[in-house]
Amino acid sequence: QVQLVESGGGLVQAGGSRRLSCAASGRIDNINIMSWYRQAPGNKREWIASVTEANNTNYANAVKGRFTIARDSAKNWVSLQMSGLKPDDTALYFCNIITRGGRSLWGQGTQVTVSS
């Protein structure tokens, strides 16, 4: 079964930048939407950014203007460039892929910790 693997997490100072990547372990056909979510301790998982097949992007208000999502469907890869990081951005970050057939895949997450 194809798995998604996130990477790039770590400890960063407030105001700093970090780039997260998510790659699939195998081929995924008919990818529709690629997204990033995050979950802070004690909170529900929240959506933060998506990119469609047509490369249209959408962002949650909390990250708009600071985060940039990008995809390479041929390589089954999606990234999240984060800048202007704040302590409130501390969370476990997950990537998600939804195919045209409605199949939803999740990674295990990568931890981002922003120190003040």
XYZ file of C-alpha atoms in Angstrom:
116
model
C 0.000 0.000 0.000
C 1.269 3.456 -0.901
C 2.291 5.585 2.060
C 2.909 9.289 2.435
C 6.030 10.383 4.263
C 6.468 13.903 5.561
C 9.870 15.406 6.288
C 11.436 18.727 7.157
C 10.096 19.267 10.634
C 12.220 20.420 13.519
C 12.902 23.218 15.948
C 12.929 26.762 14.597
C 13.022 30.178 16.205
C 10.099 32.545 15.910
C 10.341 34.521 12.705
C 12.249 31.767 10.997
C 11.411 29.590 8.012
C 11.006 25.906 7.372
C 10.132 23.806 4.355
C 8.129 20.643 4.728
C 7.968 17.968 2.060
C 5.656 15.036 1.535
C 6.451 12.201 -0.826
C 4.566 9.056 -1.709
C 6.255 5.688 -1.439
C 4.748 4.647 -4.755
C 2.680 5.799 -7.667
C -0.675 7.428 -7.025
C -2.898 7.905 -10.035
C -5.493 10.608 -10.540
C -4.412 12.867 -7.709
C -6.975 15.603 -7.217
C -6.245 17.715 -4.165
C -3.043 17.818 -2.130
C -3.237 19.443 1.285
C -1.475 20.145 4.524
C -3.071 19.933 7.942
C -1.711 20.419 11.422
C -2.603 19.393 14.924
C -1.385 21.137 18.040
C -1.479 19.360 21.416
C -5.001 19.313 22.775
C -6.461 20.652 19.540
C -8.283 19.108 16.623
C -6.517 18.595 13.333
C -6.989 21.697 11.208
C -6.679 22.286 7.516
C -4.114 24.912 6.534
C -3.501 24.736 2.781
C -4.549 22.948 -0.397
C -3.555 22.882 -4.042
C -5.784 21.496 -6.789
C -4.966 19.731 -10.046
C -5.202 23.093 -11.769
C -2.658 24.468 -9.296
C -5.201 26.654 -7.554
C -4.196 27.231 -3.960
C -6.158 28.008 -0.845
C -4.966 28.852 2.622
C -6.396 29.129 6.089
C -6.432 32.677 7.373
C -3.955 31.747 10.094
C -1.212 31.030 7.544
C -2.193 33.134 4.537
C 0.698 35.262 3.367
C 3.236 33.252 5.352
C 2.941 29.716 3.986
C 3.160 28.536 0.382
C 2.020 25.153 -0.882
C 3.410 23.623 -4.054
C 2.912 20.293 -5.815
C 4.501 18.050 -8.366
C 1.853 15.532 -9.288
C 4.137 13.584 -11.585
C 6.397 12.913 -8.623
C 3.554 12.518 -6.109
C 5.132 15.272 -4.052
C 3.824 18.303 -2.199
C 5.679 20.879 -0.143
C 4.864 23.592 2.359
C 7.191 26.552 2.604
C 6.665 28.273 5.939
C 7.998 31.682 6.830
C 7.400 34.162 9.596
C 6.854 31.269 11.954
C 5.188 31.906 15.275
C 4.992 29.828 18.459
C 1.311 29.225 17.590
C 2.482 27.352 14.507
C 3.901 24.622 16.728
C 2.125 21.425 15.724
C 2.358 18.061 14.075
C 2.016 18.678 10.337
C 0.341 16.154 8.064
C 0.006 15.917 4.322
C -3.115 14.553 2.669
C -3.813 13.438 -0.864
C -7.292 12.916 -2.290
C -7.719 11.204 -5.604
C -10.467 11.823 -8.148
C -12.014 8.590 -6.968
C -12.256 9.910 -3.432
C -9.413 7.921 -1.955
C -7.779 9.792 0.932
C -4.211 9.176 2.032
C -2.478 10.553 5.127
C 1.082 10.658 6.287
C 2.285 10.083 9.842
C 3.165 13.714 10.384
C 6.278 15.747 11.027
C 6.707 17.874 14.136
C 7.383 21.590 13.875
C 8.264 23.417 17.075
C 8.635 27.183 17.069
C 10.471 28.691 20.005
C 9.847 32.232 21.160
